[in-house]
GROMACS .gro file of C-alpha atoms in nm:
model
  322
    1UNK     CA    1   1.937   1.286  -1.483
    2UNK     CA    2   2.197   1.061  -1.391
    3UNK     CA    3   2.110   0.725  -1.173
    4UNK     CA    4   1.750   0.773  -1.258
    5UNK     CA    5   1.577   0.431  -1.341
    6UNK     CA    6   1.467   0.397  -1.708
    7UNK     CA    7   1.121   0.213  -1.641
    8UNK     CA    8   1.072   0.210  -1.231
    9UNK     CA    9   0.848   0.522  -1.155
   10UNK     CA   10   1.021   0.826  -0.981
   11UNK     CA   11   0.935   1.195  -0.934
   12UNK     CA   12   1.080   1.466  -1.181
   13UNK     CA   13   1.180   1.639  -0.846
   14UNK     CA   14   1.160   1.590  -0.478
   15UNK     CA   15   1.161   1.260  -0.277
   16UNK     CA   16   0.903   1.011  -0.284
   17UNK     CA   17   0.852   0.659  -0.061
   18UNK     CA   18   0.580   0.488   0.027
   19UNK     CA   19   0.305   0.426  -0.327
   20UNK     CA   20  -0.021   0.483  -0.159
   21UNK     CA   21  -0.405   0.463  -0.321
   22UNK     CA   22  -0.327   0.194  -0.600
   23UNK     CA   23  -0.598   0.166  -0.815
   24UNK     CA   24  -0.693   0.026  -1.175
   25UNK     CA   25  -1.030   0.140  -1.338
   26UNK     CA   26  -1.120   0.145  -1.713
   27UNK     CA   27  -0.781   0.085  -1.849
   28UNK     CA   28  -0.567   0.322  -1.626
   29UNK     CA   29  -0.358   0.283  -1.336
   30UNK     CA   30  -0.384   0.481  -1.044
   31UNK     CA   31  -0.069   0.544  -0.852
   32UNK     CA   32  -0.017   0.799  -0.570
   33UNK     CA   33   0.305   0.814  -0.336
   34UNK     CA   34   0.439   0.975  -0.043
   35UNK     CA   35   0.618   1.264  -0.184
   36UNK     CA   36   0.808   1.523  -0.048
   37UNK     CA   37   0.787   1.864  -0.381
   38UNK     CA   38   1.096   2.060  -0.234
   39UNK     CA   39   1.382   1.854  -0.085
   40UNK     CA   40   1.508   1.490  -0.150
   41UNK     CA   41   1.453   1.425   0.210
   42UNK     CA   42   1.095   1.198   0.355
   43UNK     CA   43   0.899   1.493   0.491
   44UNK     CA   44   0.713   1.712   0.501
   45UNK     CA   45   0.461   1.457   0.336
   46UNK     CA   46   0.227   1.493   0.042
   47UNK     CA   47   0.042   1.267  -0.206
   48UNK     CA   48   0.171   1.251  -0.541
   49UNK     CA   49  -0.053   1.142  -0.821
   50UNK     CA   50   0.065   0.933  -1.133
   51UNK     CA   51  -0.163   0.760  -1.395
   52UNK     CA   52  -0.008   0.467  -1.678
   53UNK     CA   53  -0.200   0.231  -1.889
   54UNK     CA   54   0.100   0.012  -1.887
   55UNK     CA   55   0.266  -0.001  -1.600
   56UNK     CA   56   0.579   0.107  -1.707
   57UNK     CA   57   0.532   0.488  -1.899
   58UNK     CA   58   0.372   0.718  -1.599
   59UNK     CA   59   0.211   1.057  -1.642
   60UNK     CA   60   0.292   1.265  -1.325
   61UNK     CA   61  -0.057   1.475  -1.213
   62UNK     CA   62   0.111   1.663  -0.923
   63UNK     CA   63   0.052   1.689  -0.547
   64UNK     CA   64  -0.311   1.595  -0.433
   65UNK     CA   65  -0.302   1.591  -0.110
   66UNK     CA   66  -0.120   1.863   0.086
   67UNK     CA   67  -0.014   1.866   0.473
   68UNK     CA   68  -0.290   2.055   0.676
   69UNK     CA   69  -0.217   2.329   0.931
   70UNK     CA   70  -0.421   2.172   1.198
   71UNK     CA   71  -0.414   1.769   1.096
   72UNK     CA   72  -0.082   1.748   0.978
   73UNK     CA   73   0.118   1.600   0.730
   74UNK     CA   74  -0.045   1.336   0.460
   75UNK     CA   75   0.074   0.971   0.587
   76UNK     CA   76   0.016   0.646   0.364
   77UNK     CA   77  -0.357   0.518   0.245
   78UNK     CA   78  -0.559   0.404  -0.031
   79UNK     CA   79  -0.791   0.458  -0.267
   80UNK     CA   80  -1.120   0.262  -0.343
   81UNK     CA   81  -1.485   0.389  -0.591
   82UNK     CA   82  -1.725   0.414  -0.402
   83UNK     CA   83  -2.083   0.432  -0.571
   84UNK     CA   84  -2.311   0.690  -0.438
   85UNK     CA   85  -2.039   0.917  -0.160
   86UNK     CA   86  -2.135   1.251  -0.161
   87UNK     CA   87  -2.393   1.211  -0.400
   88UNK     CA   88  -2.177   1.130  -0.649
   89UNK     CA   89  -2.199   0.882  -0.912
   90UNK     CA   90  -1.874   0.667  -0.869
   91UNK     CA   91  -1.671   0.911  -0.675
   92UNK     CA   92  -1.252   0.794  -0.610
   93UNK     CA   93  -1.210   0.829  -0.257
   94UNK     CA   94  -0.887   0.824  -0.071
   95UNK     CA   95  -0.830   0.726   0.330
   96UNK     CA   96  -0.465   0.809   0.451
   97UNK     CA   97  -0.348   0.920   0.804
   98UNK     CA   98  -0.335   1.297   0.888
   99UNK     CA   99  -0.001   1.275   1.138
  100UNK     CA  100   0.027   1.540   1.352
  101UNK     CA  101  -0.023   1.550   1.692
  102UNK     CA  102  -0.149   1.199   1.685
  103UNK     CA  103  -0.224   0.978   1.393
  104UNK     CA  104  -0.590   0.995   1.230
  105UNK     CA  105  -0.769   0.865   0.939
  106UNK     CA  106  -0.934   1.121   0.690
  107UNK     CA  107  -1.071   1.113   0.343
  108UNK     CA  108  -1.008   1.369   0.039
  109UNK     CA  109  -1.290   1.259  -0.238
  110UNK     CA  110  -1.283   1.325  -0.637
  111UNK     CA  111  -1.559   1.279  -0.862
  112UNK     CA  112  -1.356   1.326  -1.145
  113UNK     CA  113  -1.081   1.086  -1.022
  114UNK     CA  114  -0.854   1.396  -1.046
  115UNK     CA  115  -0.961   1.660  -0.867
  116UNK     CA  116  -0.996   1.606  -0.483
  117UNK     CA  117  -1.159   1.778  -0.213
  118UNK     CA  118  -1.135   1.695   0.168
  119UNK     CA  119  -1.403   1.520   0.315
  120UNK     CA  120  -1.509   1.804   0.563
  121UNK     CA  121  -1.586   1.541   0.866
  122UNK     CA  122  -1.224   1.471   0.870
  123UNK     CA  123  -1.054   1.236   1.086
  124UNK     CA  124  -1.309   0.965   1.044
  125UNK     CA  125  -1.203   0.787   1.273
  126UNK     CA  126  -1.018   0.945   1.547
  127UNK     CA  127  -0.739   0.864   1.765
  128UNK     CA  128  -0.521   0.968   2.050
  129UNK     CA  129  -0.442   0.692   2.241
  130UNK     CA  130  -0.201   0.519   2.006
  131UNK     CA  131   0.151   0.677   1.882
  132UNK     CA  132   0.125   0.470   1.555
  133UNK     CA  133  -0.192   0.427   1.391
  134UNK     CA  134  -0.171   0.481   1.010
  135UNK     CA  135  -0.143   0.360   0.616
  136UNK     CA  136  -0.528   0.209   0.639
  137UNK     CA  137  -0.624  -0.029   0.360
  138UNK     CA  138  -0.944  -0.009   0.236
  139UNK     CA  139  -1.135  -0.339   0.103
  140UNK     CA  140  -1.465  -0.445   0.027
  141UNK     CA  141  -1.616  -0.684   0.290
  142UNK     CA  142  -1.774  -0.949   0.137
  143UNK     CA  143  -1.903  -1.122   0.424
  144UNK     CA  144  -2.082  -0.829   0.631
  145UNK     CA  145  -2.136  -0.576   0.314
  146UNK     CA  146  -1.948  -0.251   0.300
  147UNK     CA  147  -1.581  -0.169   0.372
  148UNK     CA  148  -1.301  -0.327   0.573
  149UNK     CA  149  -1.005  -0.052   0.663
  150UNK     CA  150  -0.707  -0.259   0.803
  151UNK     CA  151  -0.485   0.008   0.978
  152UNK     CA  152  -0.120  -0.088   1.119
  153UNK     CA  153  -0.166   0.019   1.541
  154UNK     CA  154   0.216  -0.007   1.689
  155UNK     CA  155   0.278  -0.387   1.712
  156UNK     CA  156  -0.102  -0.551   1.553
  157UNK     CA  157  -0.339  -0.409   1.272
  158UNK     CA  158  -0.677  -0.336   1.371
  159UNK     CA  159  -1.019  -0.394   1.147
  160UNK     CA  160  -1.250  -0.149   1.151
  161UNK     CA  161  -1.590  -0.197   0.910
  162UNK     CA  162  -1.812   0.113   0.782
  163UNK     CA  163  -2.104   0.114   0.562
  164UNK     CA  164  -2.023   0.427   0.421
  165UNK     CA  165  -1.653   0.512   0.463
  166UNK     CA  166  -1.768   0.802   0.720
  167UNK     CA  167  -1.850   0.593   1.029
  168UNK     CA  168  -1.591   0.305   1.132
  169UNK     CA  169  -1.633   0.021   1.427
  170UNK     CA  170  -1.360  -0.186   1.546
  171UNK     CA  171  -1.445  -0.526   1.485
  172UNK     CA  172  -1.086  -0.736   1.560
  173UNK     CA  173  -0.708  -0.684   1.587
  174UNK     CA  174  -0.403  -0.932   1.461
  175UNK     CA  175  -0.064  -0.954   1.636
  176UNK     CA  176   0.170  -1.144   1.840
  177UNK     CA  177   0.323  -1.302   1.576
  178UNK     CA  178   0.710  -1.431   1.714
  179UNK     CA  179   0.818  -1.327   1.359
  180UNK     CA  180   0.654  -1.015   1.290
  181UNK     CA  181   0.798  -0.807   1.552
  182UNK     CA  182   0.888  -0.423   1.545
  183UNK     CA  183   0.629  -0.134   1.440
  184UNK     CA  184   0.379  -0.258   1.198
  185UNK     CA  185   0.347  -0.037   0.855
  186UNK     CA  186   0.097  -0.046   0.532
  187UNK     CA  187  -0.099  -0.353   0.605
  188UNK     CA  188  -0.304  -0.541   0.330
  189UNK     CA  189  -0.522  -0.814   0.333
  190UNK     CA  190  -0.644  -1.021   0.007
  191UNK     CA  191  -0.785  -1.362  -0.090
  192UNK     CA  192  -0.603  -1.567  -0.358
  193UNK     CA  193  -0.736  -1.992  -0.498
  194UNK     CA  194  -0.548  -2.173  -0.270
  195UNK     CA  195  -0.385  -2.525  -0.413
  196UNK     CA  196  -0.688  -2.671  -0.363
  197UNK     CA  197  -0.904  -2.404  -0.526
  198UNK     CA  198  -1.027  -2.303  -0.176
  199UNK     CA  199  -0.963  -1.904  -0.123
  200UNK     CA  200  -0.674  -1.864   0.108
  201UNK     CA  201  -0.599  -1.504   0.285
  202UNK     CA  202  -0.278  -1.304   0.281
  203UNK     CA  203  -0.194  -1.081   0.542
  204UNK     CA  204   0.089  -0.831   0.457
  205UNK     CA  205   0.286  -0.590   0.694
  206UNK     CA  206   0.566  -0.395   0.691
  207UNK     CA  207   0.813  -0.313   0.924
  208UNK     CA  208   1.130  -0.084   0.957
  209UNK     CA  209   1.412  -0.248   1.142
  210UNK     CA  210   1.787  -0.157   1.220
  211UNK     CA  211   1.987  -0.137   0.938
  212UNK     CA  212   2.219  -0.491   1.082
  213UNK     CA  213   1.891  -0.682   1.075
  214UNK     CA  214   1.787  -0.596   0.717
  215UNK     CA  215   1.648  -0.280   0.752
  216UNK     CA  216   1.307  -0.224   0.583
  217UNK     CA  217   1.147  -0.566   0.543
  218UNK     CA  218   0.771  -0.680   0.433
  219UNK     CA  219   0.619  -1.042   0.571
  220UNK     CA  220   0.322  -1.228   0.491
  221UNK     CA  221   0.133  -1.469   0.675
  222UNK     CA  222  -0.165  -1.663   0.494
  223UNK     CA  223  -0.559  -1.802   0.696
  224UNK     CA  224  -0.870  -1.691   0.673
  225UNK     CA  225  -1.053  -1.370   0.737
  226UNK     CA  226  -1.412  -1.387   0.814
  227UNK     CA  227  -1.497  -1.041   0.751
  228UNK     CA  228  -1.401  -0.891   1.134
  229UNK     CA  229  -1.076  -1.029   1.177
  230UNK     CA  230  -0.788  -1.234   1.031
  231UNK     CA  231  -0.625  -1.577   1.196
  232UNK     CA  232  -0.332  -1.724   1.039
  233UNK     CA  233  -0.425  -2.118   0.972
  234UNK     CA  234  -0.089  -2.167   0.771
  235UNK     CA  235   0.206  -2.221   0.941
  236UNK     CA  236   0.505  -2.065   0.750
  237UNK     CA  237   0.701  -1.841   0.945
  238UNK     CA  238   0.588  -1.557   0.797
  239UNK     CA  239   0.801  -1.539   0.476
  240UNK     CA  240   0.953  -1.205   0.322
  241UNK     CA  241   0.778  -1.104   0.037
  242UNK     CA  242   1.161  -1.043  -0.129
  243UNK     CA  243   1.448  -1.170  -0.010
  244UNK     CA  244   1.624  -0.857  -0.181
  245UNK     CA  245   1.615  -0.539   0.008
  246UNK     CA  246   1.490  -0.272  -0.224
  247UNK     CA  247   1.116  -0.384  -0.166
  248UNK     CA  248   0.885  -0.173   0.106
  249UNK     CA  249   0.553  -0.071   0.174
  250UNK     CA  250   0.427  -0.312  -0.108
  251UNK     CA  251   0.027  -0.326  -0.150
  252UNK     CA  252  -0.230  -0.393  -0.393
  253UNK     CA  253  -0.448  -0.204  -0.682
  254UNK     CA  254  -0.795  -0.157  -0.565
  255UNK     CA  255  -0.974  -0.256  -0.850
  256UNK     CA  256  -0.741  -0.481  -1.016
  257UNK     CA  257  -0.879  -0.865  -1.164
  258UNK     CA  258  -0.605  -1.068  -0.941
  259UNK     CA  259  -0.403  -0.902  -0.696
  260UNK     CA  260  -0.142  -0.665  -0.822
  261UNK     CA  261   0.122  -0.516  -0.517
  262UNK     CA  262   0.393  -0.245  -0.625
  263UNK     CA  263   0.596  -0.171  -0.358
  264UNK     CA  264   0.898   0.142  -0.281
  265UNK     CA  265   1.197   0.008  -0.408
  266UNK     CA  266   1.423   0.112  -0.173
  267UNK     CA  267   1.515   0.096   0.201
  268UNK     CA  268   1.493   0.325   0.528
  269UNK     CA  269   1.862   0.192   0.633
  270UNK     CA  270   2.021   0.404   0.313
  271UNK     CA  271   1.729   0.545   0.088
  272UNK     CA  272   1.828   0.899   0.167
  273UNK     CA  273   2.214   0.861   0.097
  274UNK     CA  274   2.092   0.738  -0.278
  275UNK     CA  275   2.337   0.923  -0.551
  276UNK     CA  276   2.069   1.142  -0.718
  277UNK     CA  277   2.045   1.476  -0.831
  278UNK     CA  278   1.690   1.695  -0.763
  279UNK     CA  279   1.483   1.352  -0.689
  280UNK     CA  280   1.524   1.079  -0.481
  281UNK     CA  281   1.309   0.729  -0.506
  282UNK     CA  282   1.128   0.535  -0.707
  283UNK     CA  283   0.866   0.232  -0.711
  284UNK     CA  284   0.942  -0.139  -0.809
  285UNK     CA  285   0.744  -0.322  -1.106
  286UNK     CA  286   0.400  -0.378  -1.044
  287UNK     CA  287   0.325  -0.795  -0.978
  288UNK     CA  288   0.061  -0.979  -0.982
  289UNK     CA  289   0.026  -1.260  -0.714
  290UNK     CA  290  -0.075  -1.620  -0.686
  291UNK     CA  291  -0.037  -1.927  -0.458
  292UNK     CA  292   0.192  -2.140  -0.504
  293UNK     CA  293   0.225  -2.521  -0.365
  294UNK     CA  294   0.565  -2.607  -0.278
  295UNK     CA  295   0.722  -2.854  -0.040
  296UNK     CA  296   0.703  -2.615   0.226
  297UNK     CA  297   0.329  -2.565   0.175
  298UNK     CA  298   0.162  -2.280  -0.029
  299UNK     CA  299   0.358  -1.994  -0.087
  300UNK     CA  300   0.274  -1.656  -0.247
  301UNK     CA  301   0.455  -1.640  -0.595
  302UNK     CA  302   0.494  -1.276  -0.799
  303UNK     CA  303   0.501  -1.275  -1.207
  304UNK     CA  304   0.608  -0.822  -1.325
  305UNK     CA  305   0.337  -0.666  -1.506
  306UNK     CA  306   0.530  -0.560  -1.781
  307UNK     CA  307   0.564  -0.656  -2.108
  308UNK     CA  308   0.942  -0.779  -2.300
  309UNK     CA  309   1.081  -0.878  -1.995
  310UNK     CA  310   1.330  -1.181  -1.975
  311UNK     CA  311   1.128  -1.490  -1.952
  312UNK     CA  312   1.228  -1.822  -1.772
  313UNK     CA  313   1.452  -1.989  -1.985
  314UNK     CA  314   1.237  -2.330  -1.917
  315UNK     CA  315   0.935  -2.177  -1.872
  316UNK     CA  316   0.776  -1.832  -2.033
  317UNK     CA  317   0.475  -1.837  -1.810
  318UNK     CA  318   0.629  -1.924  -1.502
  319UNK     CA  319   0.562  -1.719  -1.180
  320UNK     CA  320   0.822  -1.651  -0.944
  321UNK     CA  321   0.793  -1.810  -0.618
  322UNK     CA  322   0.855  -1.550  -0.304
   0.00000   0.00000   0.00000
C-alpha cells in the first residue's frame, strides 16, 4: 500500500500510536500498540498484539485487549512475567489504564502469552481524583522486592509498589522539573553502568505540546532511584531523547539483557493528516541504550537493533549519542 514503511512496524488496517507491553522472552519479541481496528483515526482504543524474533519482520496476532462497556477504552501499559499470578506457572501479565470516566489501572493476564483474560478485580488501583493518570510501567524493585508501577499523574509520575501486581501503595512522586512541563505521558524508569561503572537511573516522560513548540516530544533526566522514588542527581536539562520529531511514547522491553526503547514514530501535531490508505502509523527501530560520557556529562546514547544497517563510517560499533 502506498507510503507504507518497508521495515518500521504498522497495522495491515486501522490506526495505531502509542507501542505498549514491550517484552522479550525466549527469543521473541513482544510488541502491543494502541490501535484503533476500524478507522485511521486514535480512538476508540484497543491493544494490538505483534510478535518478531528480529525486530524488523512482525507477525500481527490481532486485538487483545478491547474497550469495556463500563471501564472504558484500553489506554497505554506494559507487560511483565510474573511467576506464580493466578496460579499460573509464568503467566504474561499486562497493566494499562481503563479511560473512561476517570483513568484506572487494570490487568488482562495470559498463561499462554497469547490468550488473555481480564483480571476480574479490575482497576487495581483506583482513581478519581486525577484527570490524567495512565500508561503505568511496570518494573521489578530490586531494593524492596516485588514490583514498581511508575504511572504519569497530570504534571509528576507517581510510584506505587505491590507484592503481587493486585494490591498497589504509593510510595513517592517526581515533578517540578522547569523543563519538563505540560501533561506527563508513558513514563519509564531504568538503570544503565554509569562512566564510572556505578548504575545511573533514567527517568523518561513524554509530553504532547503545541504543534509551534515541537509538538510531541520525550525527555530524560538521569539520578538515582532507591526503590520508592526517583531524584535527579545529574544536572542536564533534561535532554530530548531525539532531536527529530517522529519519536513518541518511547519505552523499554521488559525482559530484555540491556535496555531496549521503541518508540511511535510519529507526532500528535500531524500524525492523523499522514498520506495513507486503510492504516495509519507505525513504530520506530527498536534501540538499545547506554551511557555515554561526553563534555557535557553522561548522556544516554541509542545503537538500532537491526541487522545491515549503515554503520559509522569511522566506527562500526559506535553508539549514537542522544
Amino acid at each position: 500500500m502506498e507510503y507504507r514503511p518497508r521495515w518500521h512496524f504498522s497495522p495491515k488496517v486501522g490506526w495505531i500510536n502509542d507501542p505498549n507491553g514491550l517484552l522479550y522472552a525466549d527469543g521473541v519479541w513482544h510488541v502491543f500498540a494502541q490501535y484503533a481496528p476500524d478507522a485511521v483515526k486514535a480512538s476508540p482504543k484497543h491493544w494490538l498484539h505483534a510478535t518478531s524474533r528480529d525486530l524488523l519482520t512482525f507477525t500481527e496476532h490481532g486485538v487483545v485487549i478491547p474497550p469495556d462497556e463500563k471501564l472504558g477504552e484500553a489506554f497505554s501499559g506494559s507487560a511483565v512475567l510474573a511467576p506464580g499470578f493466578a496460579g499460573m506457572d509464568n503467566p504474561m501479565v499486562l497493566m494499562f489504564t481503563h479511560h473512561g470516566q476517570s483513568e484506572q489501572q487494570s490487568l488482562y493476564v495470559a498463561g499462554d502469552h497469547r490468550t488473555f483474560v481480564p483480571y476480574h478485580g479490575n482497576p487495581v488501583i483506583q482513581n478519581t481524583a486525577l484527570r490524567d493518570f495512565r500508561d503505568p510501567k511496570v518494573l521489578r524493585n530490586g531494593a524492596l522486592g516485588g514490583w514498581t508501577a511508575v504511572i504519569a499523574a497530570g504534571d509528576h509520575v507517581a510510584f506505587y509498589h505491590s507484592r503481587d501486581l493486585i494490591r498497589w501503595d504509593k510510595t513517592g512522586e517526581f515533578g517540578g522539573h522547569p523543563a519538563l512541563w505540560g501533561v506527563y505521558e508513558c513514563p519509564d524508569v531504568f538503570a544503565l553502568p554509569g562512566p564510572d561503572g556505578q548504575p545511573l537511573w533514567a527517568l523518561v516522560a513524554s509530553m504532547s505540546r503545541p504543534a509551534e513548540q515541537g509538538g510531541s516530544v520525550t525527555q530524560y533526566v538521569l539520578g538515582e532511584f532507591d526503590g520508592e522514588t526517583f531524584r535527579e542527581t545529574v544536572i542536564s536539562g533534561a535532554p530530548r531523547i531525539d532531536q527529530g520529531f517522529d519519536s513518541y511514547a518511547g519505552v523499554t522491553f521488559f525482559g530484555a539483557q540491556q535496555p531496549t526503547m521503541m518508540a511511535w514514530a510519529s507526532n500528535w501535531a500531524y500524525a492523523g493528516r499522514q498520506p495513507t490508505g486503510a492504516w495509519r502509523g507505525q513504530l520506530g527501530f527498536a534501540r538499545r541504550l547506554s551511557l555515554m560520557d561526553t563534555k557535557m556529562g553522561p548522556r544516554l546514547a541509542a545503537q538500532p537493533v537491526v541487522p545491515d544497517l549503515p554503520v559509522h563510517p569511522a566506527n562500526p560499533n559506535a553508539a549514537i549519542p542522544l
